[in-house]
Coordinates of C-alpha atoms and ligand atoms in Angstrom, one line a residue:
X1 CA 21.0 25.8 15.3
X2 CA 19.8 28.0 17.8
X3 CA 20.4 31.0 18.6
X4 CA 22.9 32.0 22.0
X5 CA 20.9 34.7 23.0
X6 CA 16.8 34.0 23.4
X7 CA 17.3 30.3 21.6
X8 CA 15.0 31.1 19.3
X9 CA 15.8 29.9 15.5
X10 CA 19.6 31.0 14.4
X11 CA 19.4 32.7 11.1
X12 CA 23.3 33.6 10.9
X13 CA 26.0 31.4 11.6
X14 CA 29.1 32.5 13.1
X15 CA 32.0 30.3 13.0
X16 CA 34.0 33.3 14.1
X17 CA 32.8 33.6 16.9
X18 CA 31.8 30.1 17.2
X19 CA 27.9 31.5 17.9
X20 CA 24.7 32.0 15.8
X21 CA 22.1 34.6 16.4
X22 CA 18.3 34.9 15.2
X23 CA 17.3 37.7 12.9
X24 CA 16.3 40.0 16.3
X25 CA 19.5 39.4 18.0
X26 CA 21.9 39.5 15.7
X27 CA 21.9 43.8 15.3
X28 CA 22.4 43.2 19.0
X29 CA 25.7 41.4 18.2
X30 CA 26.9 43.9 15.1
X31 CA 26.2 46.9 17.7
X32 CA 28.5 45.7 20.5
X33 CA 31.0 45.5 17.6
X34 CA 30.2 48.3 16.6
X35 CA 31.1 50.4 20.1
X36 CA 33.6 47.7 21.2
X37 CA 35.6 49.0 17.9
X38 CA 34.6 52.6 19.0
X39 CA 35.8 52.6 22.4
X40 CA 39.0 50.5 22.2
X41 CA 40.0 52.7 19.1
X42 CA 39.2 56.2 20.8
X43 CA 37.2 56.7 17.3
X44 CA 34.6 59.6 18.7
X45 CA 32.3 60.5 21.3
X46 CA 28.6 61.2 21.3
X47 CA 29.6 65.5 21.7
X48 CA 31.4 65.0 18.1
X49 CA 30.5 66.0 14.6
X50 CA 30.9 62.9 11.8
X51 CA 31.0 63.0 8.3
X52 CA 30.3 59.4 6.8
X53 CA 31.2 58.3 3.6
X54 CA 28.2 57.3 1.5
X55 CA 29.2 55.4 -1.6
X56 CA 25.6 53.7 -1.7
X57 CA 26.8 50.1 -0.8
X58 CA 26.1 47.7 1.8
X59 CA 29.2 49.0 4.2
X60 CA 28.5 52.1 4.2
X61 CA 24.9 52.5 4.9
X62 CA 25.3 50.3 7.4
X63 CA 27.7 51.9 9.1
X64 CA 25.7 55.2 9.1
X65 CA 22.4 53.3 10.3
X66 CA 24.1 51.8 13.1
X67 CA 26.0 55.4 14.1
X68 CA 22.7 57.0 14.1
X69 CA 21.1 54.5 16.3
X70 CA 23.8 54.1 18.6
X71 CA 22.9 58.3 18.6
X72 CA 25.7 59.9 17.1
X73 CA 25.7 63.3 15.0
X74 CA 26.3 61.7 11.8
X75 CA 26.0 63.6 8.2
X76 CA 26.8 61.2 5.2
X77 CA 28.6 63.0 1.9
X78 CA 27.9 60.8 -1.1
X79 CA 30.4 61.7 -4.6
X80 CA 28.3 62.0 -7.7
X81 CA 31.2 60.8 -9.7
X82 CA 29.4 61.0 -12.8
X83 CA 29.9 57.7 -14.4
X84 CA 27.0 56.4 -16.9
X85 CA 24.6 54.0 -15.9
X86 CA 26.1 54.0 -12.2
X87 CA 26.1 57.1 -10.5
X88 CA 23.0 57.9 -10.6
X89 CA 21.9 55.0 -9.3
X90 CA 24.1 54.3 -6.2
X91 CA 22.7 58.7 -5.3
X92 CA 19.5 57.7 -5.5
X93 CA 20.4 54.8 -3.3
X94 CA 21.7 57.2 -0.6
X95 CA 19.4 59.7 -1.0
X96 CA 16.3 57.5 -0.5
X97 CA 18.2 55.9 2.0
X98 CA 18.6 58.9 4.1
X99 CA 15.4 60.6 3.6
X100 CA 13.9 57.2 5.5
X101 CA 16.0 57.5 8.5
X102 CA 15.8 61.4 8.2
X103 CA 19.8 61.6 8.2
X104 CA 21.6 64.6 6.8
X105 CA 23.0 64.6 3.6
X106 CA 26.0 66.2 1.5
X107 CA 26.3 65.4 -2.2
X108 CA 29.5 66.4 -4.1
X109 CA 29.2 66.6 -8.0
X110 CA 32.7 66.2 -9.4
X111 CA 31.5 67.5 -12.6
X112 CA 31.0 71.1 -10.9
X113 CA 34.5 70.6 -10.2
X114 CA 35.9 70.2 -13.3
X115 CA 36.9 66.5 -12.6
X116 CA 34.0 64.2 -14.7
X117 CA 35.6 60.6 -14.4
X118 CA 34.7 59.8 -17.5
X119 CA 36.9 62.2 -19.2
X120 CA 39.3 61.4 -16.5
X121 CA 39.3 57.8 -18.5
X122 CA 39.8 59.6 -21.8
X123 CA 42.0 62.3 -21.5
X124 CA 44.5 61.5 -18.6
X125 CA 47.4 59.0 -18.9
X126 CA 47.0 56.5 -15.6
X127 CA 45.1 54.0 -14.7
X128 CA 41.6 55.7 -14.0
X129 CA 40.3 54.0 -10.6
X130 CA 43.9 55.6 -9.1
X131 CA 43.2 58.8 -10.3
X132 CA 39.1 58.6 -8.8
X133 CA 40.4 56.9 -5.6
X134 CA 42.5 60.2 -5.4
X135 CA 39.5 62.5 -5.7
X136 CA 37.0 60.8 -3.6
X137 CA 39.9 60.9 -0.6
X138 CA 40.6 64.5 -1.6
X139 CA 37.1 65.9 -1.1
X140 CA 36.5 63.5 1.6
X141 CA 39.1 65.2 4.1
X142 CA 38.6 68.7 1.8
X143 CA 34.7 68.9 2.8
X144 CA 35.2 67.3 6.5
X145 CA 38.2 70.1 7.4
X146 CA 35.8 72.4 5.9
X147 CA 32.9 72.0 7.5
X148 CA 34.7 71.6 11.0
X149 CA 33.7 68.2 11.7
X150 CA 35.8 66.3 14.0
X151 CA 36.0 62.7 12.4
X152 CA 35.4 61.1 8.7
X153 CA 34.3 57.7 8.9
X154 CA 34.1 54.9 6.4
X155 CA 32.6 51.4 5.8
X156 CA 35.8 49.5 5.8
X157 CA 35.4 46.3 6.9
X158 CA 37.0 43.3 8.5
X159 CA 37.8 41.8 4.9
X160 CA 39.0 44.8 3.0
X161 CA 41.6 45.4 6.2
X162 CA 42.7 42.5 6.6
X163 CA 43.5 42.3 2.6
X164 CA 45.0 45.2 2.7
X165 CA 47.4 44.3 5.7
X166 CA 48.1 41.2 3.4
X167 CA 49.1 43.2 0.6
X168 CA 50.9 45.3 2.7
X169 CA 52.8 42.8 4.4
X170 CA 53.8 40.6 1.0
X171 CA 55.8 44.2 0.2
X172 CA 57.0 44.4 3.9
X173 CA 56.0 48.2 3.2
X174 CA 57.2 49.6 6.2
X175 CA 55.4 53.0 5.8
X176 CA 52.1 51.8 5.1
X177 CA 52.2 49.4 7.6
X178 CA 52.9 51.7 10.5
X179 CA 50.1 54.2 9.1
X180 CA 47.6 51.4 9.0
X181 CA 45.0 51.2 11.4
X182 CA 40.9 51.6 12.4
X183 CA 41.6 55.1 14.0
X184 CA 44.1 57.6 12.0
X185 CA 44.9 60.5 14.1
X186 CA 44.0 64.5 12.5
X187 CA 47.7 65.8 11.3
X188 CA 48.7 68.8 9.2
X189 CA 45.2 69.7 7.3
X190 CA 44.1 65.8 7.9
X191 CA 41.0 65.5 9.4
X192 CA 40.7 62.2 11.8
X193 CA 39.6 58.9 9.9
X194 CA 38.3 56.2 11.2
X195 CA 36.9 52.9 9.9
X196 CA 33.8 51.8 12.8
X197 CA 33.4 48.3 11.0
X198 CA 36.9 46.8 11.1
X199 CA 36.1 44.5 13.8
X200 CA 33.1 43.0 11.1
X201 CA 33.3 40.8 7.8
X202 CA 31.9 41.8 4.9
X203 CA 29.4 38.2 6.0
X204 CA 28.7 39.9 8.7
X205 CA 28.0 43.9 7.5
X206 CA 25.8 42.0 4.8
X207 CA 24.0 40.3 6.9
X208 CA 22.9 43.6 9.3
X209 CA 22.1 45.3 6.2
X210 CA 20.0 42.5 5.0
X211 CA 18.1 42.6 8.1
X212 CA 17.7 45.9 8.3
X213 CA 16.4 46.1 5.6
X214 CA 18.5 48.4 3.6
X215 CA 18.6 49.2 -0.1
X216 CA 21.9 48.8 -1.5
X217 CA 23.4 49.8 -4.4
X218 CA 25.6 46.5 -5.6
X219 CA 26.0 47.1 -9.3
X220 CA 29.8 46.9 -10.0
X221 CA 30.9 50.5 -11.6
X222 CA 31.4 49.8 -14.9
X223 CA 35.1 51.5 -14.6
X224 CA 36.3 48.7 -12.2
X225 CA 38.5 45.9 -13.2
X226 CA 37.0 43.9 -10.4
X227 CA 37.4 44.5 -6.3
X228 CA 40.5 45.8 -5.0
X229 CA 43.0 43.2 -2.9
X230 CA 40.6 40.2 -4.6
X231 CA 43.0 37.5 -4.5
X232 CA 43.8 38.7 -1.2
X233 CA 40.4 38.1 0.0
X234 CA 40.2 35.2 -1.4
X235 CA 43.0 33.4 0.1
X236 CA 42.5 34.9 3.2
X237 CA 38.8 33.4 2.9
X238 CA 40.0 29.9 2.5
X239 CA 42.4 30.7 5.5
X240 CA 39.5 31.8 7.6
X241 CA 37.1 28.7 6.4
X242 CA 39.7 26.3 7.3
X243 CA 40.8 27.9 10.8
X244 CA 38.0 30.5 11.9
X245 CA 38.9 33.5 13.3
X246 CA 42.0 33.7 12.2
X247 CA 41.2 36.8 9.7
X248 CA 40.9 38.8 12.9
X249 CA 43.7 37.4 15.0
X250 CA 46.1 38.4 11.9
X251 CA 45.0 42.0 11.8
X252 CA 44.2 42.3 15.5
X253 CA 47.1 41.0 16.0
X254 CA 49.0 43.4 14.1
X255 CA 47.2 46.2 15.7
X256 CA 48.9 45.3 19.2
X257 CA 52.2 44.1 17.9
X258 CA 52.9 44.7 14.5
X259 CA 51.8 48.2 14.0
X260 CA 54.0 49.7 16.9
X261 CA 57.0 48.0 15.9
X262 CA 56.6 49.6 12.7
X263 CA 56.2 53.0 13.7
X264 CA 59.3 52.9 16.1
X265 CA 61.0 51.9 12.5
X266 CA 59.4 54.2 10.5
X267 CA 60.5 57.9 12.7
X268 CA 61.8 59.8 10.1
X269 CA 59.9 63.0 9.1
X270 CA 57.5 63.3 5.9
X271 CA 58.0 66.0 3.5
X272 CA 56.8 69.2 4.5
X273 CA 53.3 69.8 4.0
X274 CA 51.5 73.6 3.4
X275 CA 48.3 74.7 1.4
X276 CA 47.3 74.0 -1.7
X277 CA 47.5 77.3 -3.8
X278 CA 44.4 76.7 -5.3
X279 CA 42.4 74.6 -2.6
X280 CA 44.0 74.9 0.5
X281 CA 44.0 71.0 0.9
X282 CA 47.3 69.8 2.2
X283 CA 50.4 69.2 -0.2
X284 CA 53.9 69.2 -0.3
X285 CA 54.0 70.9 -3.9
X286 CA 52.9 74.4 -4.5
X287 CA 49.2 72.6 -5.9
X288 CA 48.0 69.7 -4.8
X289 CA 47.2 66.6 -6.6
X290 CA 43.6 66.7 -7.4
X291 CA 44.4 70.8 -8.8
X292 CA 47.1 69.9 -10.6
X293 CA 44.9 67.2 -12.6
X294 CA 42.0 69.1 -12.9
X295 CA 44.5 72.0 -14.7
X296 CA 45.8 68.8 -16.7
X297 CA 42.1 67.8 -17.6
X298 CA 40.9 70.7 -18.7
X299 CA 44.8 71.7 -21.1
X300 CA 44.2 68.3 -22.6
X301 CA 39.9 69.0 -23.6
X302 CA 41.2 72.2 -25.0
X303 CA 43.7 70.7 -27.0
X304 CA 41.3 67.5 -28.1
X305 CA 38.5 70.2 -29.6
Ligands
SF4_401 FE1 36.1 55.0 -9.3 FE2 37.4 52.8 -10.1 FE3 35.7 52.7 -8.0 FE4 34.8 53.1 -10.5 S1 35.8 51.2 -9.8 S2 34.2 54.2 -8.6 S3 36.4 54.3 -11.4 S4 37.6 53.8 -8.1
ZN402 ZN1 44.3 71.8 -4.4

């Protein structure tokens, strides 16, 4: 196969798109994805400040390559969550990755916080990847609304929105289906998010970082029960092998039709949101989640010494 662009030898396949690109032209491809997703989605503009989410794996490091090629003013925050044998890997992923592209770099250690997942795992009563998902979002938005930056992105891809539209949908769970989307709008002490890579599969986001070049961390955390939504995926992948495309016609699809609907259904008001006592994130309770488990964490140490 050759590829649609200089016809040199394809090295990438895309059924998709019904195209195939060589290993020159195919960054070509992922960046005009890349700012078509930007544009259409009103994500950001080149005057903005972004805060990208580094967890040390193929999506995100992409995503904050292509950003600072495509010359955005981009500063990753990685969480040292503090788990054995993985954290310290996927940090030194990130922080080799961005002293070769000389990109700025946050770390957050959630031991200095008083939230160490692993006694997370032992001493708190739910299911721990619920409790860690809570954190990471926490001092995501908690370190963005601090430091006055205008838009946190993540390496969300095609696949992992998609799945979760799936999901979603199976529950007909009209709130998160009308709060769904690439671009998610600053409100009450919620900095903007965005996801740059929806309009990519994870095939696709691979394959740039392969060619790139980049050093990934792919070891599975040693916490995780397996991927989230991967049943989801995996039907959705034998939908997409059989009709191609159709992965993004479902969730662009939803994003014209679907979504709208929803929110026209879905008016009434949240609870009331104010200040975390302690923190100042956003809450509807006089502390917010991630305070009140921390105060939890550290009752139940006390108790177990
Ligand atoms: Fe956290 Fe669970 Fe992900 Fe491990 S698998 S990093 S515990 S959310
Ligand atoms: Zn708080």
């Amino acid at each position: 196969m050759k590829c649609k662009r200089c016809k040199a030898k394809a090295v990438v396949s895309l059924p998709s798109h019904n195209t195939a690109f060589c290993k020159d032209c195919y960054p070509l491809f992922f960046t005009r994805q890349v700012e078509t997703a930007i544009r259409r989605q009103k994500m950001f503009t080149h005057e903005e400040r972004i805060l990208v989410a580094l967890s040390g794996g193929k999506d995100s490091l992409a995503l904050m390559l292509e950003l600072s090629l495509q010359g955005y003013d981009v500063t990753g925050l990685h969480i040292d969550l503090a788990i054995p044998r993985s954290s310290e890997k996927a940090r030194a992923k990130v922080e080799a990755f961005c002293e070769l592209h000389g990109l700025k770099l946050q770390v957050l250690e959630v031991a200095n916080e008083g939230l160490p997942i692993p006694a997370i795992k032992k001493h708190i009563n739910r299911p721990v990847c619920s409790v860690c998902g809570k954190i990471k979002r926490h001092y995501f938005n908690r370190i963005a609304r601090e430091g006055g930056y205008d838009a946190l992105a993540t390496g969300h891809n095609l696949d992992d929105e998609a799945a979760r539209l799936f999901a979603n949908t199976l529950r007909w769970d009209a709130g998160y289906l009308s709060d769904q989307g690439p671009t998610l709008p600053a409100e009450e002490g919620f900095v903007r998010k965005v996801k740059p890579l929806y309009r990519l599969s994870e095939f696709e986001t691979a394959n740039y970082a392969f060619l790139k070049g980049i050093e990934i961390h792919s070891d599975p955390c040693p916490y995780s029960g397996g991927a989230s939504f991967t049943n989801h995926k995996h039907l959705l992948g034998e939908l997409e092998y059989k009709s191609p495309g159709s992965k993004f016609s479902f969730y662009e699809g939803f994003l014209k039709k679907g979504r709208p609907a929803f929110a026209m259904l879905n008016k009434e008001e949240g609870d009331e949101v104010s200040p975390c006592g302690e923190c100042g994130s956003p809450t509807s309770l006089d502390l917010c989640g991630v305070c009140r488990i921390r105060t939890a964490l550290k009752e139940k140490m006390a108790e177990a010494e």
